[in-house]
Coordinates of C-alpha atoms in Angstrom, one line a residue:
Chain V
M1 CA -26.1 4.4 21.7
N2 CA -28.1 5.4 18.6
V3 CA -26.6 5.8 15.2
A4 CA -26.3 9.6 15.5
A5 CA -24.5 9.4 18.8
I6 CA -22.1 6.8 17.5
E7 CA -21.4 8.9 14.4
N8 CA -20.9 12.0 16.6
D9 CA -18.4 10.2 18.8
F10 CA -16.6 8.9 15.8
Q11 CA -16.3 12.3 14.2
Q12 CA -15.0 13.8 17.4
K13 CA -12.2 11.2 17.5
I14 CA -11.4 12.0 13.8
D15 CA -11.3 15.7 14.6
K16 CA -8.9 15.1 17.4
D17 CA -6.6 13.2 14.9
L18 CA -7.1 9.9 16.7
F19 CA -6.7 6.7 14.7
I20 CA -9.7 4.5 14.3
E21 CA -9.0 0.8 15.1
P22 CA -10.8 -2.3 13.8
K23 CA -13.1 -2.9 16.8
D24 CA -14.1 0.7 17.1
A25 CA -17.6 1.8 16.2
M26 CA -17.6 3.4 12.8
P27 CA -20.2 4.6 10.3
D28 CA -21.0 1.9 7.6
K29 CA -20.1 4.4 4.9
Y30 CA -16.6 4.8 6.4
R31 CA -16.1 1.1 6.5
E32 CA -17.4 0.7 2.9
H33 CA -15.2 3.6 1.7
L34 CA -12.1 2.0 3.3
I35 CA -12.8 -1.5 2.0
R36 CA -13.2 0.0 -1.5
Q37 CA -10.0 2.1 -1.3
I38 CA -7.8 -0.4 0.6
S39 CA -8.8 -3.3 -1.6
Q40 CA -8.3 -1.3 -4.8
H41 CA -4.9 -0.4 -3.4
A42 CA -4.1 -4.1 -2.6
H43 CA -5.3 -5.3 -6.1
S44 CA -3.1 -2.6 -7.7
E45 CA 0.0 -4.0 -6.0
V46 CA -0.8 -7.5 -7.1
I47 CA -1.9 -6.7 -10.7
G48 CA 1.2 -4.4 -10.9
M49 CA 3.4 -7.4 -10.8
Q50 CA 2.2 -8.5 -14.3
P51 CA 3.8 -5.8 -16.5
E52 CA 7.1 -6.2 -14.6
G53 CA 6.9 -10.0 -14.4
N54 CA 6.9 -10.0 -18.1
W55 CA 10.5 -8.8 -18.1
I56 CA 12.1 -11.2 -15.5
N57 CA 13.3 -13.6 -18.2
R58 CA 14.5 -10.8 -20.4
A59 CA 16.3 -8.7 -17.9
P60 CA 19.6 -7.5 -19.5
S61 CA 21.9 -8.8 -16.7
L62 CA 21.9 -11.0 -13.6
R63 CA 22.1 -7.9 -11.4
A64 CA 19.0 -6.4 -13.2
K65 CA 17.2 -9.7 -12.9
Q66 CA 17.9 -10.0 -9.1
I67 CA 16.7 -6.5 -8.5
L68 CA 13.6 -6.9 -10.6
L69 CA 12.7 -10.1 -8.7
A70 CA 13.2 -8.4 -5.4
K71 CA 11.0 -5.5 -6.5
I72 CA 8.2 -7.8 -7.7
Q73 CA 8.4 -9.7 -4.5
D74 CA 8.0 -6.4 -2.6
E75 CA 4.9 -5.7 -4.6
A76 CA 3.4 -9.0 -3.6
G77 CA 4.3 -8.2 0.0
H78 CA 2.6 -4.8 -0.3
G79 CA -0.5 -6.4 -1.6
L80 CA -0.5 -8.7 1.4
Y81 CA -0.1 -5.9 3.9
L82 CA -3.0 -4.2 2.4
Y83 CA -5.2 -7.2 2.1
S84 CA -4.6 -7.8 5.8
A85 CA -5.6 -4.2 6.6
A86 CA -8.8 -4.6 4.5
E87 CA -9.6 -7.9 6.3
T88 CA -9.7 -6.1 9.6
L89 CA -12.9 -4.4 8.3
N90 CA -14.8 -7.7 8.3
I91 CA -14.4 -8.8 4.8
S92 CA -12.7 -12.0 3.9
R93 CA -9.8 -12.5 1.5
E94 CA -12.1 -14.8 -0.6
E95 CA -14.6 -11.9 -1.0
L96 CA -11.9 -9.4 -1.9
I97 CA -10.5 -11.7 -4.6
A98 CA -14.0 -12.4 -5.9
Q99 CA -14.6 -8.7 -6.2
L100 CA -11.5 -8.3 -8.2
H101 CA -12.4 -11.1 -10.6
S102 CA -16.0 -9.9 -11.0
G103 CA -14.9 -6.3 -11.8
K104 CA -16.7 -4.9 -8.8
A105 CA -13.3 -3.9 -7.3
K106 CA -10.9 -1.9 -9.4
Y107 CA -7.1 -1.6 -9.4
S108 CA -5.0 1.3 -10.6
N109 CA -5.5 2.2 -14.2
I110 CA -1.8 2.4 -14.8
F111 CA -1.4 -1.3 -14.9
N112 CA -3.6 -1.6 -17.9
Y113 CA -0.7 -0.3 -20.0
P114 CA 1.9 -2.8 -21.4
A115 CA 5.6 -2.8 -20.6
L116 CA 7.0 -2.9 -24.1
T117 CA 10.7 -2.5 -23.7
W118 CA 13.3 -2.7 -20.9
A119 CA 13.1 1.1 -20.6
D120 CA 9.5 0.6 -19.5
I121 CA 10.8 -1.2 -16.4
G122 CA 12.8 1.9 -15.7
A123 CA 9.9 4.2 -16.3
I124 CA 7.6 2.1 -14.2
G125 CA 9.9 2.2 -11.2
W126 CA 10.8 5.9 -11.5
L127 CA 7.4 7.4 -12.6
V128 CA 4.7 4.9 -11.5
D129 CA 6.3 4.0 -8.2
G130 CA 7.4 7.7 -7.8
A131 CA 3.8 8.8 -8.2
A132 CA 2.6 6.0 -5.8
I133 CA 5.1 7.2 -3.2
V134 CA 3.8 10.8 -3.2
N135 CA 0.3 9.4 -2.6
Q136 CA 1.3 6.8 -0.1
V137 CA 3.4 9.2 2.0
S138 CA 0.3 11.3 2.6
L139 CA -1.7 8.2 3.4
Q140 CA 0.6 7.4 6.3
R141 CA -1.6 9.8 8.2
T142 CA -4.9 8.3 7.1
S143 CA -7.4 7.9 9.9
Y144 CA -7.7 4.1 9.9
G145 CA -4.9 2.6 12.0
P146 CA -4.2 -0.7 10.1
Y147 CA -4.2 1.2 6.7
A148 CA -1.8 3.9 8.1
R149 CA 0.5 1.2 9.5
A150 CA 0.6 -0.7 6.2
M151 CA 1.4 2.6 4.4
F152 CA 4.2 3.3 6.7
R153 CA 5.8 -0.1 6.0
I154 CA 5.2 0.3 2.3
C155 CA 6.8 3.7 2.1
K156 CA 9.9 2.5 3.8
E157 CA 10.4 -0.1 1.0
E158 CA 9.2 1.9 -1.9
S159 CA 12.1 4.3 -2.4
F160 CA 14.3 1.4 -3.5
H161 CA 11.7 0.8 -6.3
Q162 CA 11.9 4.4 -7.5
R163 CA 15.7 4.6 -7.3
Q164 CA 16.2 1.3 -9.2
G165 CA 13.9 2.6 -12.0
Y166 CA 15.7 5.9 -12.2
E167 CA 19.0 4.1 -12.4
I168 CA 17.8 2.1 -15.4
M169 CA 16.7 5.3 -17.1
A170 CA 20.0 7.1 -16.3
H171 CA 21.9 4.1 -17.6
M172 CA 20.1 4.1 -20.9
M173 CA 20.5 7.9 -21.3
N174 CA 24.2 7.2 -21.0
G175 CA 24.1 4.6 -23.7
T176 CA 23.8 4.4 -27.5
A177 CA 21.4 6.6 -29.6
E178 CA 19.0 3.7 -29.8
Q179 CA 19.0 3.2 -26.0
K180 CA 18.4 6.9 -25.5
E181 CA 15.5 6.8 -27.9
M182 CA 14.1 3.8 -26.1
A183 CA 14.2 5.6 -22.8
Q184 CA 12.6 8.7 -24.2
D185 CA 9.9 6.6 -25.8
A186 CA 9.1 5.0 -22.5
M187 CA 9.0 8.5 -20.9
N188 CA 6.6 9.6 -23.6
R189 CA 4.3 6.7 -23.0
W190 CA 4.3 6.6 -19.1
W191 CA 4.3 10.3 -18.2
W192 CA 0.7 11.1 -18.8
P193 CA -0.7 7.9 -17.4
S194 CA 1.5 8.5 -14.3
L195 CA -0.2 11.9 -13.8
M196 CA -3.6 10.2 -14.2
M197 CA -2.7 8.0 -11.2
F198 CA -3.7 10.8 -8.9
G199 CA -7.2 10.6 -10.2
P200 CA -9.5 13.3 -11.5
H201 CA -9.2 17.0 -10.6
D202 CA -10.5 17.6 -7.2
S203 CA -13.4 19.6 -8.7
D204 CA -14.5 16.4 -10.5
S205 CA -13.6 13.9 -7.8
P206 CA -16.8 12.1 -6.8
N207 CA -15.6 10.3 -3.6
S208 CA -13.7 13.1 -1.9
G209 CA -16.2 14.8 0.4
N210 CA -16.5 12.2 3.1
A211 CA -12.9 11.1 2.5
F212 CA -11.7 14.5 3.7
K213 CA -14.2 14.8 6.5
W214 CA -13.2 11.4 7.8
K215 CA -9.5 12.1 7.1
I216 CA -9.1 9.0 5.0
K217 CA -7.6 11.4 2.5
R218 CA -5.3 14.1 3.7
K219 CA -4.4 15.8 0.5
G220 CA -6.3 16.6 -2.7
N221 CA -5.5 14.8 -6.0
D222 CA -4.3 18.0 -7.6
E223 CA -1.9 19.0 -4.8
L224 CA -0.3 15.5 -4.8
R225 CA -0.1 15.6 -8.6
Q226 CA 1.6 19.0 -8.5
K227 CA 4.1 17.7 -5.9
F228 CA 5.0 14.7 -8.1
I229 CA 5.5 16.9 -11.2
D230 CA 7.6 19.5 -9.3
K231 CA 10.1 16.9 -8.1
T232 CA 10.2 14.7 -11.2
V233 CA 10.9 17.4 -13.9
Q234 CA 14.3 18.1 -12.4
Q235 CA 15.1 14.4 -12.3
A236 CA 14.2 14.1 -16.0
E237 CA 16.4 17.1 -16.9
V238 CA 19.4 15.7 -15.0
I239 CA 19.6 12.7 -17.2
G240 CA 18.5 14.5 -20.4
L241 CA 15.0 13.2 -20.8
T242 CA 12.3 15.5 -22.2
V243 CA 8.9 15.7 -20.4
P244 CA 6.4 15.2 -23.2
D245 CA 4.3 18.2 -22.4
P246 CA 4.8 21.4 -24.5
D247 CA 2.8 23.4 -21.9
L248 CA 5.1 22.5 -19.1
K249 CA 6.6 25.7 -17.7
W250 CA 8.0 26.9 -14.4
N251 CA 5.7 29.4 -12.8
D252 CA 7.9 31.8 -10.8
E253 CA 5.0 33.4 -9.1
K254 CA 3.4 30.2 -7.8
Q255 CA 6.8 28.5 -7.4
C256 CA 5.6 25.3 -9.2
Y257 CA 5.2 24.0 -12.7
D258 CA 2.3 24.8 -14.9
Y259 CA 1.4 21.8 -17.0
G260 CA -0.8 20.9 -19.9
E261 CA -4.4 19.5 -19.8
I262 CA -4.6 15.8 -19.0
D263 CA -6.5 13.6 -21.6
W264 CA -9.4 12.6 -19.4
D265 CA -11.2 10.9 -22.3
E266 CA -8.3 8.4 -22.4
F267 CA -8.5 8.0 -18.6
N268 CA -12.2 7.3 -18.7
K269 CA -11.7 4.9 -21.6
V270 CA -9.1 2.8 -19.8
I271 CA -10.9 2.9 -16.5
S272 CA -14.1 1.6 -18.1
G273 CA -12.3 -1.5 -19.3
N274 CA -11.0 -0.5 -22.7
G275 CA -7.4 0.1 -22.1
P276 CA -4.7 -1.9 -23.9
C277 CA -4.4 -4.7 -21.3
N278 CA -7.5 -4.7 -19.0
K279 CA -8.8 -8.1 -20.1
Q280 CA -5.4 -9.7 -20.2
R281 CA -4.6 -8.5 -16.6
I282 CA -7.8 -9.9 -15.0
N283 CA -7.8 -13.1 -17.1
H284 CA -4.2 -13.8 -16.0
H285 CA -5.1 -13.3 -12.4
I286 CA -8.2 -15.6 -12.6
K287 CA -6.2 -18.3 -14.5
Y288 CA -3.4 -18.5 -12.0
H289 CA -5.7 -18.1 -9.0
N290 CA -7.7 -21.1 -10.2
E291 CA -4.7 -23.1 -11.1
G292 CA -3.4 -22.6 -7.6
A293 CA -6.5 -24.1 -6.0
W294 CA -5.0 -27.5 -5.7
V295 CA -2.1 -26.0 -3.7
R296 CA -4.4 -24.6 -1.2
E297 CA -6.4 -27.8 -1.0
A298 CA -3.2 -29.8 -0.5
A299 CA -2.0 -27.5 2.2
L300 CA -5.3 -27.9 4.1
A301 CA -5.2 -31.7 3.7
Y302 CA -1.7 -31.7 5.0
S303 CA -2.6 -29.5 8.0
Q304 CA -5.4 -32.0 8.9
K305 CA -3.0 -34.9 8.6
I306 CA -0.3 -33.4 10.9
Q307 CA -2.8 -32.0 13.4
P308 CA -6.1 -33.8 13.0
N309 CA -7.6 -31.9 16.0
A310 CA -6.4 -28.5 15.0
I311 CA -8.5 -25.5 15.3
Chain T
M1 CA -14.6 -25.2 -1.3
D2 CA -11.7 -22.9 -2.3
T3 CA -10.4 -21.0 0.6
Q4 CA -7.6 -18.5 1.4
L5 CA -6.5 -20.5 4.5
D6 CA -6.6 -19.4 8.1
L7 CA -5.6 -16.0 9.4
W8 CA -2.5 -15.7 11.7
E9 CA -1.2 -12.7 13.6
V10 CA 2.5 -12.0 13.2
F11 CA 4.8 -10.6 16.0
I12 CA 8.4 -9.7 15.2
Q13 CA 11.3 -9.2 17.5
S14 CA 13.6 -6.7 15.7
K15 CA 16.7 -7.8 17.7
I16 CA 17.5 -10.2 20.4
G17 CA 16.4 -8.8 23.7
A18 CA 13.7 -6.5 22.3
H19 CA 9.9 -7.1 22.6
H20 CA 8.0 -8.9 19.9
V21 CA 5.8 -6.3 18.3
H22 CA 2.8 -6.9 16.1
A23 CA 3.6 -6.5 12.4
G24 CA 0.4 -7.6 10.6
S25 CA -1.1 -10.9 9.6
V26 CA -0.7 -13.7 7.1
H27 CA -2.8 -16.6 5.7
A28 CA -1.5 -20.1 6.2
S29 CA -2.8 -23.7 6.7
D30 CA -0.5 -24.6 9.5
A31 CA 2.0 -23.2 11.9
Q32 CA 5.1 -23.9 9.8
M33 CA 3.6 -22.2 6.8
A34 CA 2.5 -19.3 8.9
L35 CA 6.1 -18.8 10.1
Q36 CA 7.5 -19.0 6.6
N37 CA 4.9 -16.7 5.1
A38 CA 5.5 -14.2 8.0
R39 CA 9.3 -14.3 7.2
D40 CA 8.7 -13.7 3.5
T41 CA 6.1 -11.0 4.1
Y42 CA 7.5 -9.0 7.0
T43 CA 11.3 -9.6 7.2
R44 CA 12.7 -9.2 3.7
R45 CA 15.2 -6.6 4.9
N46 CA 16.5 -8.1 8.2
E47 CA 13.7 -6.6 10.2
G48 CA 13.6 -9.6 12.5
S49 CA 15.6 -11.9 14.8
S50 CA 12.6 -14.0 15.9
I51 CA 8.9 -14.3 14.8
W52 CA 5.8 -15.4 16.7
V53 CA 2.7 -16.4 14.9
V54 CA -0.7 -16.9 16.6
P55 CA -4.0 -17.9 15.0
S56 CA -6.0 -14.7 14.9
K57 CA -9.1 -16.3 16.4
F58 CA -7.2 -16.8 19.6
V59 CA -6.4 -13.2 20.2
V60 CA -8.5 -11.7 22.9
A61 CA -8.7 -7.9 22.7
S62 CA -10.1 -5.2 24.9
T63 CA -12.4 -2.8 23.0
T64 CA -11.8 0.9 22.6
N65 CA -15.3 1.6 23.7
D66 CA -14.6 0.2 27.1
A67 CA -11.2 1.7 27.3
E68 CA -12.2 4.4 29.7
M69 CA -13.8 2.0 32.2
F70 CA -11.1 -0.6 31.7
F71 CA -8.0 1.6 32.2
E72 CA -9.5 4.4 34.4
P73 CA -8.7 2.7 37.8
A74 CA -5.0 3.5 37.1
N75 CA -5.6 7.2 36.8
D76 CA -6.0 8.1 40.4
K77 CA -3.0 6.1 41.6
I78 CA -0.4 8.7 40.9
Y79 CA 1.6 7.5 43.9
R80 CA 2.7 4.7 41.6
H81 CA 4.9 7.2 39.8
P82 CA 8.3 8.3 41.3
T83 CA 7.5 12.0 40.6
F84 CA 4.7 11.8 43.3
Y85 CA 7.2 11.9 46.1
V86 CA 8.8 15.0 47.5
M87 CA 12.5 14.6 48.1
P88 CA 14.4 16.5 50.9
E89 CA 16.4 19.4 49.6
G90 CA 20.0 18.5 48.9
A91 CA 19.5 14.7 48.6
K92 CA 21.5 13.4 45.7
Q93 CA 21.3 10.4 43.4
I94 CA 17.7 9.5 44.3

């Protein structure tokens, strides 16, 4: 079959809502788009462990510490599901990690912000994981089978993350004046970056065209962002937090919230490497990856020793 | 050379008596590590009662492109299904 026929076949499958599986013929651009998106998603899960890991030793109770450890372990697991999905597209784990280290592959911008107080751990779980869930629920119907299955598994686990974060915020809003202030401060710092997680407005989104045609993406950035805002504002009100947006207003006609303009200059600044923690995040990953090399070598040497003729 | 170790496919049995179902894959240098990594990665919430791991390179798969040719011979053998047969009026429990 020639390329046009293959692409035609492929598109027909997509149009019939069939999943694409690893050994199926697919356009190179589809494969590249998926590698970029899935690996970015995997790297985000892994880099996302850093701001939270920073608080394990300072968690305010044993209960909080256990929960935080379990959550961070989940993030590592989510990274692994996604790396596995990416590897089915004929790219090795080594290459994926090398792309992260060289800066060729990105991760979610949100993790370039620091977790300054314990309330930030609440805000990350509630807002950042909350925003991620909205995006990931829609990706459960993405056209690439391994990616969709990874999303399905991740979504099942993610709601614990959001609820534990919201619980932290609710606790603090029940506390002393200082604790309330701390929670509101975290809200103020994480609200806008959380909205940016959905990416640019659809009208300015450079990679969307094919992503919709190939059903990698099922819903637009703005629709998902709106969904997140509409369900989160009520949760903020219940515990007495103020959404830091003077333009936020319920629109009775459209039955959703109107919200203020997002600071895209900041978004672009952070995405191009000049956020508060970009260098720290990558350097940390490189350092521990390299320091772990001896473990991988030892494991290989051991496998040779116990099974010299192994595969 | 630095490596990320070999790829293994993971199959999980959700409860005793059920089929082992493919869950995903892990990297590991040997079978024991593959089992432990599979447990940590895919059964953090009691999803499993048993795990199989198989080196990915040993999985032989049919291809979707050949699916039609491969599975088509079953299509015209509808007499393999119980609904093919006409039962006499009034017969019960069959």
